[in-house]
Amino acid sequence: MTLLRLSGLAAGYGAKTVIADVSFGLEPGQILAFLGHNGAGKTTTLKTVMGLLPPRAGELVFDGQRIERLDVSRRVAMGLRLLPEGRGIFPDLSVAENIDVVAARNVGGAAMFGIADVYRLFPILEERRPTRAGSLSGGQQQMLALALAILGSPRCLLLDEPSIGLAPNLVERLFQQVRDLCRSHAMTAILVEQNVAAAMQIADRVIIMNNGRIVFDGLPHEARESNFWNYF
Ligand SMILES: Nc1ncnc2c1ncn2[C@@H]1O[C@H](COP(=O)(O)OP(=O)(O)O)[C@@H](O)[C@H]1O
Ligand SMILES: [Mg+2]
C-alpha cells in the first residue's frame, strides 16, 4: 500500500517553475533521504505536499485520497506534518505552552501522541516545561519541533533540514528518535538533509534532486554507487 504518492508534480513562484515532473510513492514506515544541493527544489516539494504552495501540474494522493486541493489544516488532520526549515516553534512561549497550543488544535478522535506521550518520548522537554522555547539549546529546540510535529496522529513527517545547528551526537539522537517512531508506528518520513552521512544512517530509500527534477531514486547502497554520489 502506498501512503503518499506524487505524480508529475510541478510547482514554482511567480513566473518561475521550480520543480517539474516529480514522481514517487512511499510505503508506510519508509524513511526517504531527500537530497540535493541548495536550490534544488527540496523545500518547494515539501511545501507543495503540505499545501503551502499550489501545484502547477500533477497529482498528490495521500492514504488513497487526492489532496492537492485540500488546505493545510485538512492535510494535518489526515496525518501530514511539516517540520519547517528553521524550526517552527513559538520562541516566546514556554515549552509547555508550545505543546499545549499545538495539542489543542488536534481535537477529535483518539490521538496517537497526546501531551503525556511527548513528555515521555522527550524527557528533556518535561524538565524544561517552564522555559521559554527560544532560550532552549539548539538541540532542545529541535526536539521540541519534533514533539510538536508528532502531536496528534501523524502518519507522514516532512522534515526539512532538522539537523541544522545541532552537534553530531544530538543529530544522531534526533534521527534515532525519528527512526524509532517510524518503525514502531508505521510512520513515513521524508528527510531533507545537508548532513548526508547522518541521513543515510536511517534512510531506507534515497532520492536525489537536481535543478527541480529527480535525478536518482533507489536504495542507499545504490545511491552510494551511483554517479550522483560524487556530487556531495
Ligand atoms: N518564496 C520564493 N520565491 C521565489 N523563489 C523561490 C522561493 N523559494 C525558493 N525559491 C527558489 O526556488 C528554487 C528552489 O528552492 P528550494 O525549494 O528552497 O530549494 P532547496 O530546499 O532544495 O534548497 C531556488 O532557485 C530558490 O531561489
Ligand atoms: Mg530547502
Short mmCIF file of C-alpha atoms and ligand atoms in Angstrom, two decimals:
data_model
loop_
_atom_site.label_atom_id
_atom_site.label_comp_id
_atom_site.label_asym_id
_atom_site.label_seq_id
_atom_site.Cartn_x
_atom_site.Cartn_y
_atom_site.Cartn_z
CA MET A 1 0.00 0.00 0.00
CA THR A 2 1.28 3.43 -0.92
CA LEU A 3 0.73 6.09 1.74
CA LEU A 4 1.86 9.13 -0.22
CA ARG A 5 2.19 9.46 -3.97
CA LEU A 6 3.43 12.41 -6.00
CA SER A 7 2.75 12.12 -9.74
CA GLY A 8 4.15 14.58 -12.24
CA LEU A 9 4.21 17.31 -9.63
CA ALA A 10 5.26 20.81 -10.72
CA ALA A 11 5.37 23.99 -8.62
CA GLY A 12 7.06 27.36 -8.55
CA TYR A 13 6.94 31.02 -7.64
CA GLY A 14 5.74 33.82 -9.90
CA ALA A 15 6.88 33.25 -13.45
CA LYS A 16 9.38 30.61 -12.39
CA THR A 17 8.57 26.89 -12.32
CA VAL A 18 11.00 25.44 -9.80
CA ILE A 19 10.14 21.73 -9.67
CA ALA A 20 8.82 19.69 -12.57
CA ASP A 21 7.69 16.12 -13.13
CA VAL A 22 8.38 15.00 -9.57
CA SER A 23 7.01 11.47 -9.10
CA PHE A 24 7.49 8.92 -6.34
CA GLY A 25 5.45 6.88 -3.89
CA LEU A 26 6.20 5.97 -0.27
CA GLU A 27 5.04 2.98 1.76
CA PRO A 28 4.06 3.23 5.44
CA GLY A 29 7.18 3.09 7.62
CA GLN A 30 9.59 4.11 4.87
CA ILE A 31 12.23 6.75 5.56
CA LEU A 32 13.31 8.65 2.47
CA ALA A 33 16.51 10.70 2.40
CA PHE A 34 15.61 13.52 0.01
CA LEU A 35 18.91 15.03 -1.03
CA GLY A 36 20.29 17.68 -3.35
CA HIS A 37 22.22 20.91 -3.45
CA ASN A 38 20.91 24.19 -2.15
CA GLY A 39 18.24 25.48 -4.51
CA ALA A 40 17.46 22.03 -5.97
CA GLY A 41 13.78 22.31 -5.03
CA LYS A 42 13.55 20.14 -1.91
CA THR A 43 11.78 22.68 0.29
CA THR A 44 9.47 23.61 -2.60
CA THR A 45 8.49 19.93 -2.94
CA LEU A 46 7.73 19.59 0.79
CA LYS A 47 5.73 22.84 0.80
CA THR A 48 3.66 21.62 -2.15
CA VAL A 49 2.94 18.30 -0.44
CA MET A 50 1.92 20.13 2.74
CA GLY A 51 -0.36 22.56 0.87
CA LEU A 52 1.62 25.75 1.43
CA LEU A 53 2.17 26.11 -2.30
CA PRO A 54 -0.33 25.10 -5.01
CA PRO A 55 0.87 22.59 -7.59
CA ARG A 56 1.05 23.81 -11.20
CA ALA A 57 0.66 20.29 -12.52
CA GLY A 58 0.40 16.77 -11.25
CA GLU A 59 -1.39 14.85 -8.55
CA LEU A 60 -0.93 14.21 -4.85
CA VAL A 61 -2.52 11.17 -3.27
CA PHE A 62 -2.40 10.55 0.47
CA ASP A 63 -3.99 7.48 2.02
CA GLY A 64 -5.93 6.82 -1.17
CA GLN A 65 -7.34 10.36 -1.46
CA ARG A 66 -6.47 13.17 -3.83
CA ILE A 67 -5.25 16.01 -1.61
CA GLU A 68 -3.86 18.69 -3.90
CA ARG A 69 -6.91 20.88 -3.42
CA LEU A 70 -7.21 20.38 0.34
CA ASP A 71 -6.00 23.15 2.64
CA VAL A 72 -3.15 22.70 5.10
CA SER A 73 -5.37 22.04 8.12
CA ARG A 74 -7.17 19.19 6.32
CA ARG A 75 -3.82 17.66 5.40
CA VAL A 76 -2.66 17.98 9.02
CA ALA A 77 -5.85 16.25 10.16
CA MET A 78 -5.10 13.40 7.75
CA GLY A 79 -1.66 12.97 9.31
CA LEU A 80 0.74 15.00 7.18
CA ARG A 81 3.16 17.05 9.27
CA LEU A 82 5.85 19.51 8.24
CA LEU A 83 8.80 20.35 10.42
CA PRO A 84 9.77 23.51 8.56
CA GLU A 85 13.25 24.74 7.74
CA GLY A 86 14.28 26.88 10.71
CA ARG A 87 12.16 25.01 13.27
CA GLY A 88 8.53 26.05 13.66
CA ILE A 89 8.24 26.53 17.37
CA PHE A 90 6.83 29.58 19.16
CA PRO A 91 10.02 31.08 20.64
CA ASP A 92 8.25 33.43 23.06
CA LEU A 93 6.04 30.74 24.58
CA SER A 94 7.25 28.28 27.19
CA VAL A 95 7.87 24.66 26.28
CA ALA A 96 4.62 23.64 27.99
CA GLU A 97 2.67 26.40 26.21
CA ASN A 98 4.06 25.33 22.82
CA ILE A 99 2.91 21.78 23.46
CA ASP A 100 -0.48 22.81 24.86
CA VAL A 101 -1.23 25.18 21.96
CA VAL A 102 -0.46 22.59 19.31
CA ALA A 103 -2.19 19.76 21.19
CA ALA A 104 -5.32 21.92 21.49
CA ARG A 105 -5.51 22.10 17.69
CA ASN A 106 -5.72 18.35 17.40
CA VAL A 107 -9.24 17.91 18.68
CA GLY A 108 -11.47 14.95 17.97
CA GLY A 109 -10.55 11.29 17.71
CA ALA A 110 -8.04 9.38 19.78
CA ALA A 111 -4.56 10.83 19.34
CA MET A 112 -1.60 8.55 18.73
CA PHE A 113 0.54 11.04 20.66
CA GLY A 114 -1.01 13.19 23.37
CA ILE A 115 0.72 15.62 25.71
CA ALA A 116 1.79 12.91 28.17
CA ASP A 117 3.20 10.83 25.31
CA VAL A 118 5.51 13.56 24.01
CA TYR A 119 6.85 14.24 27.51
CA ARG A 120 7.54 10.53 27.86
CA LEU A 121 9.32 10.43 24.49
CA PHE A 122 11.28 13.63 25.15
CA PRO A 123 12.03 13.74 28.90
CA ILE A 124 14.21 16.83 28.44
CA LEU A 125 11.07 18.76 27.48
CA GLU A 126 9.37 17.72 30.71
CA GLU A 127 12.35 19.13 32.64
CA ARG A 128 12.19 22.33 30.64
CA ARG A 129 8.43 22.85 30.75
CA PRO A 130 8.52 26.45 32.11
CA THR A 131 11.47 27.54 29.94
CA ARG A 132 10.92 29.99 27.10
CA ALA A 133 11.31 27.90 23.94
CA GLY A 134 13.60 30.49 22.33
CA SER A 135 16.02 30.11 25.26
CA LEU A 136 16.45 26.35 24.82
CA SER A 137 19.65 25.00 23.29
CA GLY A 138 19.53 24.21 19.57
CA GLY A 139 19.15 20.50 20.24
CA GLN A 140 16.33 21.04 22.69
CA GLN A 141 14.54 23.38 20.26
CA GLN A 142 14.75 20.73 17.59
CA MET A 143 13.38 18.08 19.98
CA LEU A 144 10.51 20.47 20.72
CA ALA A 145 9.89 21.00 17.00
CA LEU A 146 9.75 17.22 16.50
CA ALA A 147 7.45 16.85 19.52
CA LEU A 148 5.07 19.46 18.04
CA ALA A 149 5.18 17.70 14.66
CA ILE A 150 4.10 14.35 16.10
CA LEU A 151 1.33 15.56 18.44
CA GLY A 152 -1.98 14.03 17.39
CA SER A 153 -1.90 11.20 14.88
CA PRO A 154 0.87 11.80 12.36
CA ARG A 155 1.39 9.35 9.53
CA CYS A 156 3.92 11.14 7.35
CA LEU A 157 6.59 13.53 8.63
CA LEU A 158 8.13 16.05 6.24
CA LEU A 159 11.38 17.05 7.95
CA ASP A 160 13.18 19.99 6.34
CA GLU A 161 16.83 20.02 7.45
CA PRO A 162 16.12 19.14 11.08
CA SER A 163 19.81 18.74 11.96
CA ILE A 164 20.86 22.32 11.19
CA GLY A 165 22.91 23.79 14.02
CA LEU A 166 23.00 20.59 16.07
CA ALA A 167 26.09 18.89 17.48
CA PRO A 168 26.76 15.45 15.91
CA ASN A 169 25.66 13.45 18.98
CA LEU A 170 22.36 15.35 19.07
CA VAL A 171 21.79 14.75 15.37
CA GLU A 172 22.27 11.06 15.99
CA ARG A 173 19.85 11.09 18.91
CA LEU A 174 17.22 13.06 16.96
CA PHE A 175 17.49 10.74 13.95
CA GLN A 176 17.29 7.59 16.11
CA GLN A 177 14.12 9.02 17.57
CA VAL A 178 12.72 9.60 14.07
CA ARG A 179 13.64 6.05 13.09
CA ASP A 180 12.10 4.53 16.22
CA LEU A 181 8.87 6.49 15.65
CA CYS A 182 8.67 5.34 12.04
CA ARG A 183 9.38 1.72 12.92
CA SER A 184 7.02 1.49 15.88
CA HIS A 185 4.09 3.40 14.34
CA ALA A 186 4.47 2.63 10.61
CA MET A 187 5.07 6.34 10.16
CA THR A 188 6.66 7.55 6.93
CA ALA A 189 9.28 10.29 6.83
CA ILE A 190 10.79 12.44 4.11
CA LEU A 191 14.08 13.68 5.48
CA VAL A 192 15.63 16.64 3.66
CA GLU A 193 19.22 16.91 4.85
CA GLN A 194 22.54 18.56 4.12
CA ASN A 195 24.02 16.15 6.69
CA VAL A 196 24.05 13.33 4.15
CA ALA A 197 26.03 10.88 6.30
CA ALA A 198 23.57 11.13 9.19
CA ALA A 199 20.54 10.89 6.91
CA MET A 200 21.94 7.78 5.24
CA GLN A 201 22.16 6.03 8.62
CA ILE A 202 18.38 5.90 8.96
CA ALA A 203 17.20 6.05 5.33
CA ASP A 204 15.86 3.03 3.53
CA ARG A 205 15.49 4.89 0.27
CA VAL A 206 17.24 7.83 -1.38
CA ILE A 207 16.05 10.42 -3.89
CA ILE A 208 18.46 12.99 -5.26
CA MET A 209 17.07 16.14 -6.79
CA ASN A 210 18.93 18.50 -9.08
CA ASN A 211 17.57 21.61 -10.67
CA GLY A 212 13.97 20.79 -9.79
CA ARG A 213 14.00 17.24 -11.12
CA ILE A 214 14.65 13.80 -9.66
CA VAL A 215 17.97 12.50 -10.96
CA PHE A 216 18.27 9.41 -8.74
CA ASP A 217 15.76 7.19 -6.92
CA GLY A 218 16.91 3.97 -5.28
CA LEU A 219 18.29 2.14 -2.28
CA PRO A 220 21.04 3.65 -0.09
CA HIS A 221 23.73 1.30 -1.39
CA GLU A 222 22.70 2.04 -4.98
CA ALA A 223 22.91 5.77 -4.23
CA ARG A 224 26.45 5.39 -2.92
CA GLU A 225 27.45 3.54 -6.09
CA SER A 226 25.75 5.98 -8.45
CA ASN A 227 27.37 8.79 -10.42
CA PHE A 228 25.37 11.30 -8.45
CA TRP A 229 27.12 10.44 -5.23
CA ASN A 230 30.30 12.38 -6.11
CA TYR A 231 28.09 15.35 -6.11
CA PHE A 232 28.04 15.53 -2.29
N1 LIG B 1 9.48 32.13 -1.96
C1 LIG B 1 10.21 32.04 -3.07
N2 LIG B 1 10.06 32.92 -4.10
C2 LIG B 1 10.78 32.81 -5.23
N3 LIG B 1 11.68 31.85 -5.47
C3 LIG B 1 11.89 30.95 -4.51
C4 LIG B 1 11.16 30.99 -3.27
N4 LIG B 1 11.58 29.95 -2.50
C5 LIG B 1 12.52 29.29 -3.23
N5 LIG B 1 12.70 29.90 -4.43
C6 LIG B 1 13.62 29.42 -5.48
O1 LIG B 1 13.27 28.10 -5.83
C7 LIG B 1 14.42 27.32 -6.06
C8 LIG B 1 14.35 26.07 -5.18
O2 LIG B 1 14.38 26.47 -3.82
P1 LIG B 1 14.14 25.46 -2.63
O3 LIG B 1 12.96 24.62 -2.90
O4 LIG B 1 14.14 26.27 -1.39
O5 LIG B 1 15.44 24.54 -2.72
P2 LIG B 1 16.16 23.61 -1.61
O6 LIG B 1 15.23 23.45 -0.47
O7 LIG B 1 16.47 22.35 -2.34
O8 LIG B 1 17.42 24.34 -1.22
C9 LIG B 1 15.60 28.21 -5.79
O9 LIG B 1 16.07 28.69 -7.02
C10 LIG B 1 15.04 29.33 -4.96
O10 LIG B 1 15.74 30.52 -5.16
MG MG B 2 15.46 23.94 1.50
#
